[in-house]
mmCIF file of N, CA and C in Angstrom:
data_model
loop_
_atom_site.group_PDB
_atom_site.id
_atom_site.type_symbol
_atom_site.label_atom_id
_atom_site.label_comp_id
_atom_site.label_asym_id
_atom_site.label_seq_id
_atom_site.Cartn_x
_atom_site.Cartn_y
_atom_site.Cartn_z
ATOM 1 N N MET T 24 -68.730 -28.405 -55.758
ATOM 2 C CA MET T 24 -67.877 -26.240 -56.289
ATOM 3 C C MET T 24 -66.716 -26.214 -55.068
ATOM 4 N N LEU T 25 -66.469 -26.864 -54.293
ATOM 5 C CA LEU T 25 -64.805 -27.066 -54.723
ATOM 6 C C LEU T 25 -63.967 -27.280 -55.223
ATOM 7 N N LYS T 26 -64.165 -29.544 -56.055
ATOM 8 C CA LYS T 26 -64.116 -29.442 -56.589
ATOM 9 C C LYS T 26 -63.256 -29.043 -58.628
ATOM 10 N N GLN T 27 -63.759 -28.201 -58.621
ATOM 11 C CA GLN T 27 -64.726 -27.449 -59.143
ATOM 12 C C GLN T 27 -63.591 -25.604 -59.502
ATOM 13 N N PHE T 28 -63.732 -25.385 -58.630
ATOM 14 C CA PHE T 28 -62.696 -24.718 -57.594
ATOM 15 C C PHE T 28 -61.501 -25.146 -58.006
ATOM 16 N N LEU T 29 -60.996 -26.402 -57.634
ATOM 17 C CA LEU T 29 -59.857 -26.459 -57.584
ATOM 18 C C LEU T 29 -58.782 -26.746 -58.718
ATOM 19 N N SER T 30 -59.650 -27.615 -59.426
ATOM 20 C CA SER T 30 -59.719 -27.913 -61.116
ATOM 21 C C SER T 30 -59.202 -26.764 -61.745
ATOM 22 N N ASN T 31 -59.153 -25.902 -61.544
ATOM 23 C CA ASN T 31 -58.897 -25.043 -62.512
ATOM 24 C C ASN T 31 -56.908 -24.280 -62.080
ATOM 25 N N PRO T 32 -56.700 -24.435 -63.199
ATOM 26 C CA PRO T 32 -55.496 -23.743 -62.921
ATOM 27 C C PRO T 32 -54.567 -22.992 -61.584
ATOM 28 N N PHE T 33 -55.107 -21.497 -62.710
ATOM 29 C CA PHE T 33 -55.333 -20.640 -61.341
ATOM 30 C C PHE T 33 -55.326 -20.820 -60.595
ATOM 31 N N PHE T 34 -56.629 -20.664 -60.086
ATOM 32 C CA PHE T 34 -56.737 -20.954 -58.163
ATOM 33 C C PHE T 34 -56.487 -21.629 -57.717
ATOM 34 N N ARG T 35 -55.462 -22.969 -58.319
ATOM 35 C CA ARG T 35 -55.295 -24.077 -58.215
ATOM 36 C C ARG T 35 -53.384 -23.406 -57.560
ATOM 37 N N PHE T 36 -52.712 -22.307 -58.595
ATOM 38 C CA PHE T 36 -52.274 -22.357 -57.889
ATOM 39 C C PHE T 36 -51.861 -20.606 -57.248
ATOM 40 N N ILE T 37 -52.603 -20.290 -56.853
ATOM 41 C CA ILE T 37 -53.003 -19.278 -56.052
ATOM 42 C C ILE T 37 -54.021 -20.309 -54.493
ATOM 43 N N PHE T 38 -54.898 -21.305 -53.958
ATOM 44 C CA PHE T 38 -54.517 -21.898 -53.376
ATOM 45 C C PHE T 38 -53.023 -22.633 -52.732
ATOM 46 N N ARG T 39 -52.575 -22.814 -54.497
ATOM 47 C CA ARG T 39 -51.263 -23.771 -53.172
ATOM 48 C C ARG T 39 -50.022 -23.257 -52.656
ATOM 49 N N SER T 40 -50.110 -21.991 -53.598
ATOM 50 C CA SER T 40 -48.324 -21.396 -53.002
ATOM 51 C C SER T 40 -49.256 -20.237 -51.769
ATOM 52 N N SER T 41 -50.180 -19.525 -51.493
ATOM 53 C CA SER T 41 -51.267 -19.013 -50.522
ATOM 54 C C SER T 41 -50.298 -20.150 -49.755
ATOM 55 N N GLY T 42 -51.137 -20.947 -49.110
ATOM 56 C CA GLY T 42 -50.455 -22.034 -48.850
ATOM 57 C C GLY T 42 -48.924 -22.752 -48.161
ATOM 58 N N ILE T 43 -48.295 -22.126 -48.829
ATOM 59 C CA ILE T 43 -47.263 -22.168 -49.378
ATOM 60 C C ILE T 43 -46.145 -21.653 -48.628
ATOM 61 N N TYR T 44 -46.996 -20.533 -48.594
ATOM 62 C CA TYR T 44 -45.787 -18.947 -48.399
ATOM 63 C C TYR T 44 -46.534 -19.099 -46.873
ATOM 64 N N LEU T 45 -47.863 -19.030 -46.531
ATOM 65 C CA LEU T 45 -48.174 -18.678 -45.857
ATOM 66 C C LEU T 45 -47.094 -19.410 -43.812
ATOM 67 N N ILE T 46 -47.103 -21.047 -44.376
ATOM 68 C CA ILE T 46 -45.816 -22.196 -43.473
ATOM 69 C C ILE T 46 -44.507 -21.363 -43.362
ATOM 70 N N TRP T 47 -43.812 -20.837 -44.858
ATOM 71 C CA TRP T 47 -43.005 -20.323 -44.844
ATOM 72 C C TRP T 47 -42.451 -19.046 -43.544
ATOM 73 N N TYR T 48 -43.895 -18.602 -43.654
ATOM 74 C CA TYR T 48 -43.607 -17.385 -43.506
ATOM 75 C C TYR T 48 -43.839 -17.638 -41.822
ATOM 76 N N PHE T 49 -44.494 -18.467 -41.215
ATOM 77 C CA PHE T 49 -44.429 -18.975 -39.696
ATOM 78 C C PHE T 49 -43.722 -18.956 -38.736
ATOM 79 N N LEU T 50 -42.598 -20.442 -39.682
ATOM 80 C CA LEU T 50 -42.080 -20.637 -39.987
ATOM 81 C C LEU T 50 -40.637 -19.937 -39.354
ATOM 82 N N TYR T 51 -39.766 -18.681 -40.684
ATOM 83 C CA TYR T 51 -39.409 -18.061 -40.869
ATOM 84 C C TYR T 51 -39.439 -17.059 -38.888
ATOM 85 N N GLU T 52 -40.611 -15.945 -38.965
ATOM 86 C CA GLU T 52 -41.395 -15.532 -38.216
ATOM 87 C C GLU T 52 -41.196 -15.734 -37.023
ATOM 88 N N PHE T 53 -41.174 -17.025 -36.303
ATOM 89 C CA PHE T 53 -41.229 -17.622 -34.788
ATOM 90 C C PHE T 53 -40.233 -18.629 -35.155
ATOM 91 N N TYR T 54 -39.342 -19.203 -35.510
ATOM 92 C CA TYR T 54 -38.443 -19.406 -34.933
ATOM 93 C C TYR T 54 -37.170 -19.125 -36.147
ATOM 94 N N LEU T 55 -36.655 -19.359 -37.391
ATOM 95 C CA LEU T 55 -35.916 -19.070 -38.224
ATOM 96 C C LEU T 55 -35.203 -17.189 -38.153
ATOM 97 N N LYS T 56 -35.923 -16.217 -37.762
ATOM 98 C CA LYS T 56 -36.029 -15.042 -37.977
ATOM 99 C C LYS T 56 -34.452 -15.417 -36.710
ATOM 100 N N GLU T 57 -34.676 -15.968 -35.427
ATOM 101 C CA GLU T 57 -33.569 -15.457 -33.830
ATOM 102 C C GLU T 57 -33.443 -16.281 -34.041
ATOM 103 N N HIS T 58 -34.460 -17.367 -33.843
ATOM 104 C CA HIS T 58 -32.867 -18.629 -33.938
ATOM 105 C C HIS T 58 -32.055 -19.504 -34.794
ATOM 106 N N SER T 59 -32.155 -19.304 -35.999
ATOM 107 C CA SER T 59 -31.073 -20.109 -36.645
ATOM 108 C C SER T 59 -30.322 -18.159 -37.116
ATOM 109 N N GLY T 60 -29.814 -16.693 -37.313
ATOM 110 C CA GLY T 60 -28.881 -16.582 -37.741
ATOM 111 C C GLY T 60 -28.615 -16.302 -38.894
ATOM 112 N N PHE T 61 -29.527 -16.173 -39.273
ATOM 113 C CA PHE T 61 -30.032 -16.384 -41.103
ATOM 114 C C PHE T 61 -28.901 -15.280 -41.411
ATOM 115 N N ASP T 62 -30.513 -14.739 -41.102
ATOM 116 C CA ASP T 62 -31.042 -12.758 -41.698
ATOM 117 C C ASP T 62 -29.072 -12.547 -42.075
ATOM 118 N N GLU T 63 -28.863 -12.733 -39.817
ATOM 119 C CA GLU T 63 -27.352 -12.722 -39.962
ATOM 120 C C GLU T 63 -26.602 -12.839 -41.321
ATOM 121 N N TRP T 64 -26.417 -13.733 -41.407
ATOM 122 C CA TRP T 64 -25.743 -14.112 -42.575
ATOM 123 C C TRP T 64 -25.559 -14.008 -44.138
ATOM 124 N N VAL T 65 -27.119 -13.730 -44.729
ATOM 125 C CA VAL T 65 -27.469 -13.536 -46.416
ATOM 126 C C VAL T 65 -26.658 -10.710 -46.353
ATOM 127 N N ILE T 66 -27.152 -10.978 -45.100
ATOM 128 C CA ILE T 66 -27.190 -9.492 -45.132
ATOM 129 C C ILE T 66 -25.718 -9.303 -44.859
ATOM 130 N N ASP T 67 -24.297 -10.379 -43.549
ATOM 131 C CA ASP T 67 -23.160 -9.658 -44.026
ATOM 132 C C ASP T 67 -23.109 -10.836 -45.335
ATOM 133 N N SER T 68 -23.872 -10.631 -46.736
ATOM 134 C CA SER T 68 -22.776 -12.247 -47.791
ATOM 135 C C SER T 68 -23.495 -10.589 -48.357
ATOM 136 N N ALA T 69 -24.321 -10.320 -48.591
ATOM 137 C CA ALA T 69 -24.207 -9.634 -49.678
ATOM 138 C C ALA T 69 -23.829 -7.644 -49.210
ATOM 139 N N CYS T 70 -23.212 -7.503 -48.056
ATOM 140 C CA CYS T 70 -22.527 -6.511 -48.345
ATOM 141 C C CYS T 70 -21.166 -6.497 -48.529
ATOM 142 N N ARG T 71 -20.934 -7.714 -47.951
ATOM 143 C CA ARG T 71 -19.439 -8.611 -48.779
ATOM 144 C C ARG T 71 -19.138 -7.901 -50.100
ATOM 145 N N ILE T 72 -20.154 -8.542 -50.850
ATOM 146 C CA ILE T 72 -20.776 -8.338 -52.497
ATOM 147 C C ILE T 72 -20.544 -7.367 -52.293
ATOM 148 N N ALA T 73 -21.099 -6.806 -52.152
ATOM 149 C CA ALA T 73 -21.323 -4.877 -52.203
ATOM 150 C C ALA T 73 -19.265 -4.217 -52.397
ATOM 151 N N ASP T 74 -19.224 -4.325 -51.263
ATOM 152 C CA ASP T 74 -17.994 -4.181 -51.142
ATOM 153 C C ASP T 74 -16.898 -4.815 -52.108
ATOM 154 N N GLY T 75 -16.992 -5.336 -52.286
ATOM 155 C CA GLY T 75 -16.036 -6.095 -53.562
ATOM 156 C C GLY T 75 -16.269 -5.652 -55.168
ATOM 157 N N ILE T 76 -18.147 -5.333 -54.640
ATOM 158 C CA ILE T 76 -18.199 -4.825 -56.952
ATOM 159 C C ILE T 76 -17.318 -3.560 -56.286
ATOM 160 N N LEU T 77 -17.884 -3.033 -55.336
ATOM 161 C CA LEU T 77 -17.123 -1.555 -54.952
ATOM 162 C C LEU T 77 -16.049 -0.999 -55.597
ATOM 163 N N THR T 78 -15.213 -2.652 -54.934
ATOM 164 C CA THR T 78 -13.722 -2.288 -55.013
ATOM 165 C C THR T 78 -13.057 -2.954 -56.227
ATOM 166 N N ILE T 79 -14.152 -3.842 -57.660
ATOM 167 C CA ILE T 79 -13.592 -3.976 -58.624
ATOM 168 C C ILE T 79 -13.964 -2.943 -59.227
ATOM 169 N N LEU T 80 -15.347 -1.957 -59.431
ATOM 170 C CA LEU T 80 -15.439 -0.438 -59.364
ATOM 171 C C LEU T 80 -14.203 -0.175 -59.223
ATOM 172 N N GLY T 81 -13.349 0.085 -58.169
ATOM 173 C CA GLY T 81 -12.140 1.217 -58.175
ATOM 174 C C GLY T 81 -11.913 2.094 -57.683
ATOM 175 N N PHE T 82 -13.602 1.671 -55.824
ATOM 176 C CA PHE T 82 -13.543 2.600 -55.458
ATOM 177 C C PHE T 82 -11.911 3.004 -54.219
ATOM 178 N N GLN T 83 -12.471 3.072 -53.294
ATOM 179 C CA GLN T 83 -11.890 2.711 -51.779
ATOM 180 C C GLN T 83 -13.204 2.418 -50.905
ATOM 181 N N VAL T 84 -13.481 1.006 -50.401
ATOM 182 C CA VAL T 84 -14.692 0.303 -49.787
ATOM 183 C C VAL T 84 -13.596 1.050 -47.970
ATOM 184 N N VAL T 85 -13.891 1.461 -47.524
ATOM 185 C CA VAL T 85 -14.356 1.533 -46.042
ATOM 186 C C VAL T 85 -14.870 0.372 -44.494
ATOM 187 N N ASP T 86 -13.799 0.398 -44.362
ATOM 188 C CA ASP T 86 -14.052 -0.654 -42.485
ATOM 189 C C ASP T 86 -14.907 -0.075 -41.854
ATOM 190 N N PHE T 87 -15.901 -0.156 -42.106
ATOM 191 C CA PHE T 87 -16.169 0.543 -41.035
ATOM 192 C C PHE T 87 -17.247 -0.963 -39.245
ATOM 193 N N GLY T 88 -15.773 -0.589 -38.697
ATOM 194 C CA GLY T 88 -15.635 -1.485 -37.568
ATOM 195 C C GLY T 88 -15.253 -1.138 -36.060
ATOM 196 N N ASP T 89 -16.447 0.095 -36.590
ATOM 197 C CA ASP T 89 -16.260 0.496 -34.975
ATOM 198 C C ASP T 89 -17.533 0.534 -34.209
ATOM 199 N N GLY T 90 -18.405 -0.831 -34.334
ATOM 200 C CA GLY T 90 -19.149 -1.555 -34.278
ATOM 201 C C GLY T 90 -20.263 -0.246 -33.624
ATOM 202 N N SER T 91 -20.328 0.485 -33.865
ATOM 203 C CA SER T 91 -21.838 1.199 -33.765
ATOM 204 C C SER T 91 -23.126 0.718 -35.368
ATOM 205 N N PHE T 92 -22.747 -0.203 -36.428
ATOM 206 C CA PHE T 92 -22.712 -0.719 -37.001
ATOM 207 C C PHE T 92 -23.248 -1.909 -37.724
ATOM 208 N N HIS T 93 -23.478 -3.157 -37.833
ATOM 209 C CA HIS T 93 -23.118 -4.181 -37.913
ATOM 210 C C HIS T 93 -22.484 -5.149 -39.423
ATOM 211 N N HIS T 94 -23.527 -4.400 -39.950
ATOM 212 C CA HIS T 94 -23.962 -3.909 -41.918
ATOM 213 C C HIS T 94 -23.436 -3.029 -42.466
ATOM 214 N N HIS T 95 -22.856 -2.096 -42.182
ATOM 215 C CA HIS T 95 -22.520 -1.118 -43.085
ATOM 216 C C HIS T 95 -21.851 -1.405 -44.726
ATOM 217 N N VAL T 96 -22.255 -0.231 -45.428
ATOM 218 C CA VAL T 96 -20.921 -0.626 -46.400
ATOM 219 C C VAL T 96 -21.157 1.368 -47.215
ATOM 220 N N GLY T 97 -19.579 1.424 -47.206
ATOM 221 C CA GLY T 97 -19.323 2.693 -47.675
ATOM 222 C C GLY T 97 -18.416 2.932 -48.273
ATOM 223 N N ILE T 98 -17.863 4.111 -49.727
ATOM 224 C CA ILE T 98 -16.798 4.477 -49.761
ATOM 225 C C ILE T 98 -15.279 5.456 -48.429
ATOM 226 N N GLU T 99 -15.687 5.241 -49.033
ATOM 227 C CA GLU T 99 -14.344 6.194 -48.354
ATOM 228 C C GLU T 99 -14.564 7.407 -49.284
ATOM 229 N N GLY T 100 -14.529 8.617 -48.054
ATOM 230 C CA GLY T 100 -15.623 10.122 -47.597
ATOM 231 C C GLY T 100 -16.538 10.105 -47.649
ATOM 232 N N SER T 101 -17.331 8.925 -47.454
ATOM 233 C CA SER T 101 -18.924 8.813 -46.724
ATOM 234 C C SER T 101 -19.663 8.909 -46.019
ATOM 235 N N ARG T 102 -20.862 8.088 -45.349
ATOM 236 C CA ARG T 102 -20.793 7.716 -44.393
ATOM 237 C C ARG T 102 -21.757 6.324 -44.802
ATOM 238 N N GLY T 103 -21.604 6.247 -45.764
ATOM 239 C CA GLY T 103 -21.993 4.894 -46.121
ATOM 240 C C GLY T 103 -22.902 4.636 -46.393
ATOM 241 N N VAL T 104 -24.632 3.204 -46.185
ATOM 242 C CA VAL T 104 -25.176 2.909 -45.645
ATOM 243 C C VAL T 104 -25.527 2.078 -44.945
ATOM 244 N N THR T 105 -27.009 1.286 -44.539
ATOM 245 C CA THR T 105 -26.333 0.180 -43.484
ATOM 246 C C THR T 105 -27.302 -0.133 -44.049
ATOM 247 N N ILE T 106 -27.246 -1.365 -43.845
ATOM 248 C CA ILE T 106 -28.195 -3.036 -44.660
ATOM 249 C C ILE T 106 -28.345 -3.035 -43.581
ATOM 250 N N GLY T 107 -29.883 -3.581 -42.975
ATOM 251 C CA GLY T 107 -30.923 -4.458 -42.136
ATOM 252 C C GLY T 107 -32.137 -4.983 -42.441
ATOM 253 N N SER T 108 -32.531 -5.831 -41.704
ATOM 254 C CA SER T 108 -33.450 -7.197 -42.469
ATOM 255 C C SER T 108 -34.093 -7.079 -42.841
ATOM 256 N N PRO T 109 -34.157 -5.604 -43.231
ATOM 257 C CA PRO T 109 -35.831 -5.298 -44.367
ATOM 258 C C PRO T 109 -35.115 -5.264 -45.503
ATOM 259 N N CYS T 110 -33.966 -5.207 -45.912
ATOM 260 C CA CYS T 110 -33.179 -5.462 -47.435
ATOM 261 C C CYS T 110 -32.857 -6.593 -47.648
ATOM 262 N N ASP T 111 -32.956 -7.228 -47.007
ATOM 263 C CA ASP T 111 -31.480 -8.535 -46.933
ATOM 264 C C ASP T 111 -32.309 -9.753 -48.125
ATOM 265 N N GLY T 112 -33.573 -9.489 -48.500
ATOM 266 C CA GLY T 112 -34.008 -9.786 -49.751
ATOM 267 C C GLY T 112 -34.706 -11.552 -49.236
ATOM 268 N N ILE T 113 -34.461 -11.593 -47.630
ATOM 269 C CA ILE T 113 -35.256 -12.898 -47.940
ATOM 270 C C ILE T 113 -36.921 -13.036 -48.819
ATOM 271 N N VAL T 114 -37.089 -12.794 -48.307
ATOM 272 C CA VAL T 114 -38.825 -12.421 -48.806
ATOM 273 C C VAL T 114 -38.714 -12.132 -50.068
ATOM 274 N N LEU T 115 -38.092 -12.389 -50.707
ATOM 275 C CA LEU T 115 -37.636 -12.457 -52.344
ATOM 276 C C LEU T 115 -37.609 -14.043 -52.516
ATOM 277 N N PHE T 116 -36.868 -14.216 -51.954
ATOM 278 C CA PHE T 116 -35.915 -15.559 -52.464
ATOM 279 C C PHE T 116 -37.127 -16.614 -51.526
ATOM 280 N N ALA T 117 -37.859 -16.155 -50.384
ATOM 281 C CA ALA T 117 -38.694 -17.214 -50.130
ATOM 282 C C ALA T 117 -40.368 -17.648 -51.749
ATOM 283 N N LEU T 118 -40.397 -15.793 -51.589
ATOM 284 C CA LEU T 118 -41.568 -15.785 -53.371
ATOM 285 C C LEU T 118 -41.396 -15.889 -54.112
ATOM 286 N N PHE T 119 -39.938 -15.694 -54.768
ATOM 287 C CA PHE T 119 -39.431 -16.067 -55.832
ATOM 288 C C PHE T 119 -39.886 -18.806 -55.620
ATOM 289 N N ALA T 120 -38.983 -18.958 -54.502
ATOM 290 C CA ALA T 120 -39.530 -20.529 -55.125
ATOM 291 C C ALA T 120 -40.476 -20.512 -54.518
ATOM 292 N N VAL T 121 -42.018 -20.275 -53.655
ATOM 293 C CA VAL T 121 -42.940 -20.667 -53.284
ATOM 294 C C VAL T 121 -43.660 -20.745 -55.111
ATOM 295 N N PHE T 122 -43.076 -19.475 -56.070
ATOM 296 C CA PHE T 122 -44.270 -19.760 -56.622
ATOM 297 C C PHE T 122 -43.768 -20.513 -58.188
ATOM 298 N N ILE T 123 -42.011 -20.862 -57.363
ATOM 299 C CA ILE T 123 -41.256 -21.774 -58.339
ATOM 300 C C ILE T 123 -42.026 -23.141 -58.129
ATOM 301 N N ILE T 124 -42.843 -23.236 -56.612
ATOM 302 C CA ILE T 124 -42.670 -24.813 -56.974
ATOM 303 C C ILE T 124 -43.857 -24.545 -56.943
ATOM 304 N N SER T 125 -44.455 -23.748 -57.296
ATOM 305 C CA SER T 125 -46.471 -23.629 -57.244
ATOM 306 C C SER T 125 -46.522 -24.029 -58.240
ATOM 307 N N PHE T 126 -45.340 -23.321 -59.724
ATOM 308 C CA PHE T 126 -46.597 -23.923 -60.734
ATOM 309 C C PHE T 126 -46.177 -24.884 -61.120
ATOM 310 N N PRO T 127 -46.616 -25.557 -62.228
ATOM 311 C CA PRO T 127 -46.635 -27.329 -63.014
ATOM 312 C C PRO T 127 -45.824 -26.795 -63.704
ATOM 313 N N GLY T 128 -44.769 -28.350 -63.520
ATOM 314 C CA GLY T 128 -43.216 -28.670 -64.369
ATOM 315 C C GLY T 128 -43.004 -30.068 -63.909
ATOM 316 N N ARG T 129 -42.112 -30.241 -63.982
ATOM 317 C CA ARG T 129 -40.808 -30.722 -63.578
ATOM 318 C C ARG T 129 -40.174 -30.687 -62.164
ATOM 319 N N TRP T 130 -40.109 -31.790 -61.450
ATOM 320 C CA TRP T 130 -39.582 -31.378 -60.463
ATOM 321 C C TRP T 130 -37.646 -31.524 -60.936
ATOM 322 N N LYS T 131 -37.065 -31.721 -61.062
ATOM 323 C CA LYS T 131 -35.472 -31.831 -61.869
ATOM 324 C C LYS T 131 -35.701 -30.646 -62.140
ATOM 325 N N HIS T 132 -35.971 -29.547 -63.520
ATOM 326 C CA HIS T 132 -36.029 -28.170 -63.844
ATOM 327 C C HIS T 132 -36.078 -27.231 -62.202
ATOM 328 N N ARG T 133 -37.456 -27.897 -61.237
ATOM 329 C CA ARG T 133 -37.598 -26.389 -60.112
ATOM 330 C C ARG T 133 -35.773 -27.092 -59.303
ATOM 331 N N LEU T 134 -35.096 -27.876 -58.805
ATOM 332 C CA LEU T 134 -34.374 -28.066 -57.855
ATOM 333 C C LEU T 134 -33.294 -27.382 -58.419
ATOM 334 N N TRP T 135 -33.197 -27.185 -60.143
ATOM 335 C CA TRP T 135 -31.863 -25.858 -60.036
ATOM 336 C C TRP T 135 -32.564 -25.169 -60.704
ATOM 337 N N TYR T 136 -33.165 -24.801 -60.725
ATOM 338 C CA TYR T 136 -34.661 -22.969 -61.046
ATOM 339 C C TYR T 136 -34.276 -22.400 -59.676
ATOM 340 N N ILE T 137 -33.835 -22.834 -58.142
ATOM 341 C CA ILE T 137 -34.916 -21.661 -57.449
ATOM 342 C C ILE T 137 -33.529 -22.069 -57.047
ATOM 343 N N PRO T 138 -32.538 -22.526 -56.342
ATOM 344 C CA PRO T 138 -31.421 -21.986 -55.449
ATOM 345 C C PRO T 138 -30.801 -20.764 -57.610
ATOM 346 N N ALA T 139 -30.231 -21.598 -58.588
ATOM 347 C CA ALA T 139 -29.687 -20.772 -59.368
ATOM 348 C C ALA T 139 -31.139 -18.728 -59.624
ATOM 349 N N GLY T 140 -31.979 -18.757 -58.730
ATOM 350 C CA GLY T 140 -32.629 -17.655 -58.982
ATOM 351 C C GLY T 140 -32.294 -17.205 -57.841
ATOM 352 N N ILE T 141 -32.323 -17.620 -56.824
ATOM 353 C CA ILE T 141 -32.329 -16.802 -54.866
ATOM 354 C C ILE T 141 -30.754 -16.617 -54.838
ATOM 355 N N LEU T 142 -29.221 -17.302 -55.596
ATOM 356 C CA LEU T 142 -28.949 -16.750 -55.743
ATOM 357 C C LEU T 142 -28.269 -15.460 -56.868
ATOM 358 N N LEU T 143 -29.045 -15.750 -58.435
ATOM 359 C CA LEU T 143 -28.382 -14.390 -58.951
ATOM 360 C C LEU T 143 -29.995 -13.223 -57.486
ATOM 361 N N LEU T 144 -31.549 -12.954 -57.452
ATOM 362 C CA LEU T 144 -31.504 -11.876 -56.984
ATOM 363 C C LEU T 144 -30.252 -11.463 -56.194
ATOM 364 N N HIS T 145 -29.669 -12.979 -54.886
ATOM 365 C CA HIS T 145 -28.590 -12.358 -53.700
ATOM 366 C C HIS T 145 -27.765 -11.380 -54.802
ATOM 367 N N PHE T 146 -27.180 -11.304 -55.484
ATOM 368 C CA PHE T 146 -25.660 -10.820 -56.960
ATOM 369 C C PHE T 146 -27.436 -8.922 -56.489
ATOM 370 N N MET T 147 -28.594 -9.555 -57.356
ATOM 371 C CA MET T 147 -28.345 -8.096 -57.799
ATOM 372 C C MET T 147 -28.775 -7.170 -56.182
ATOM 373 N N ASN T 148 -29.121 -8.693 -55.473
ATOM 374 C CA ASN T 148 -29.362 -7.346 -53.986
ATOM 375 C C ASN T 148 -28.091 -6.353 -53.912
ATOM 376 N N ALA T 149 -27.278 -7.260 -53.543
ATOM 377 C CA ALA T 149 -26.307 -6.205 -53.261
ATOM 378 C C ALA T 149 -25.034 -5.651 -54.706
ATOM 379 N N LEU T 150 -25.372 -6.102 -55.432
ATOM 380 C CA LEU T 150 -25.967 -4.154 -57.064
ATOM 381 C C LEU T 150 -26.624 -3.145 -56.040
ATOM 382 N N ARG T 151 -27.124 -3.600 -55.758
ATOM 383 C CA ARG T 151 -28.512 -2.610 -55.280
ATOM 384 C C ARG T 151 -28.276 -2.439 -54.353
ATOM 385 N N ILE T 152 -27.305 -2.349 -53.256
ATOM 386 C CA ILE T 152 -26.519 -1.680 -52.009
ATOM 387 C C ILE T 152 -25.116 -0.803 -51.983
ATOM 388 N N ALA T 153 -23.767 -1.880 -52.984
ATOM 389 C CA ALA T 153 -23.261 -0.828 -54.231
ATOM 390 C C ALA T 153 -23.684 0.382 -54.453
ATOM 391 N N ALA T 154 -24.831 -0.255 -54.988
ATOM 392 C CA ALA T 154 -25.579 1.417 -56.105
ATOM 393 C C ALA T 154 -25.513 2.558 -54.850
ATOM 394 N N LEU T 155 -26.330 2.050 -54.126
ATOM 395 C CA LEU T 155 -26.900 3.577 -52.827
ATOM 396 C C LEU T 155 -25.187 3.103 -51.860
ATOM 397 N N ALA T 156 -24.472 2.768 -51.501
ATOM 398 C CA ALA T 156 -23.229 3.234 -50.974
ATOM 399 C C ALA T 156 -22.680 3.495 -52.281
ATOM 400 N N TRP T 157 -22.823 4.256 -53.383
ATOM 401 C CA TRP T 157 -22.545 5.265 -54.975
ATOM 402 C C TRP T 157 -23.193 5.877 -54.116
ATOM 403 N N ILE T 158 -24.919 6.231 -54.643
ATOM 404 C CA ILE T 158 -25.150 7.397 -54.444
ATOM 405 C C ILE T 158 -24.721 8.221 -53.686
ATOM 406 N N MET T 159 -24.591 7.502 -52.325
ATOM 407 C CA MET T 159 -24.467 7.537 -50.835
ATOM 408 C C MET T 159 -22.833 9.021 -51.206
ATOM 409 N N PHE T 160 -22.039 8.854 -51.991
ATOM 410 C CA PHE T 160 -20.940 8.767 -51.634
ATOM 411 C C PHE T 160 -20.621 10.065 -53.019
ATOM 412 N N TYR T 161 -21.171 10.104 -54.053
ATOM 413 C CA TYR T 161 -21.464 11.548 -54.474
ATOM 414 C C TYR T 161 -22.618 12.305 -54.550
ATOM 415 N N ASN T 162 -23.735 11.922 -53.468
ATOM 416 C CA ASN T 162 -24.311 13.562 -53.244
ATOM 417 C C ASN T 162 -26.223 12.728 -52.000
ATOM 418 N N GLU T 163 -25.505 12.577 -51.285
ATOM 419 C CA GLU T 163 -26.225 12.191 -49.924
ATOM 420 C C GLU T 163 -27.533 12.235 -50.298
ATOM 421 N N SER T 164 -28.405 14.159 -50.962
ATOM 422 C CA SER T 164 -29.506 13.944 -51.007
ATOM 423 C C SER T 164 -30.207 13.041 -52.238
ATOM 424 N N TRP T 165 -29.479 12.593 -52.891
ATOM 425 C CA TRP T 165 -30.389 12.481 -53.665
ATOM 426 C C TRP T 165 -30.745 10.225 -53.294
ATOM 427 N N LEU T 166 -29.765 9.981 -51.882
ATOM 428 C CA LEU T 166 -30.102 9.216 -51.263
ATOM 429 C C LEU T 166 -32.371 9.773 -50.324
ATOM 430 N N GLN T 167 -31.962 9.715 -50.496
ATOM 431 C CA GLN T 167 -33.066 10.152 -49.733
ATOM 432 C C GLN T 167 -34.099 9.603 -50.580
ATOM 433 N N PHE T 168 -34.791 9.868 -52.139
ATOM 434 C CA PHE T 168 -35.520 9.585 -52.963
ATOM 435 C C PHE T 168 -35.550 7.513 -53.140
ATOM 436 N N ASN T 169 -33.498 7.655 -52.814
ATOM 437 C CA ASN T 169 -33.569 5.695 -53.010
ATOM 438 C C ASN T 169 -34.131 5.219 -51.842
#
């Protein structure tokens, strides 16, 4: 019965991806989150990219160096948005990598799909942060919906 279950590609994918994700989850929650500074680095990077996007679009970006918010993105004349660890995208990076690892295929392709996909997800998250700052600048009440 177990052999028949594992011979099905769908169930093999579900079993493999669930196992890899659980290993990542426990490693992340009990070690990386507290000891590596990885979250801080990802959030800081996304905020810097979002600042760059807003600057390229012609907005005056505010430096909130008052110490009250460590990761804050905003346009001059607005309160801006604060970015915390729930918004960093690390869970999406992990899910993407787990799914790519779990799909059948050649490893040489996976070795560049994973970093390229994570970089694309990171840029899209920074674009989302810039859009939230833009929304906050034009109409703060719209942010309640977003």
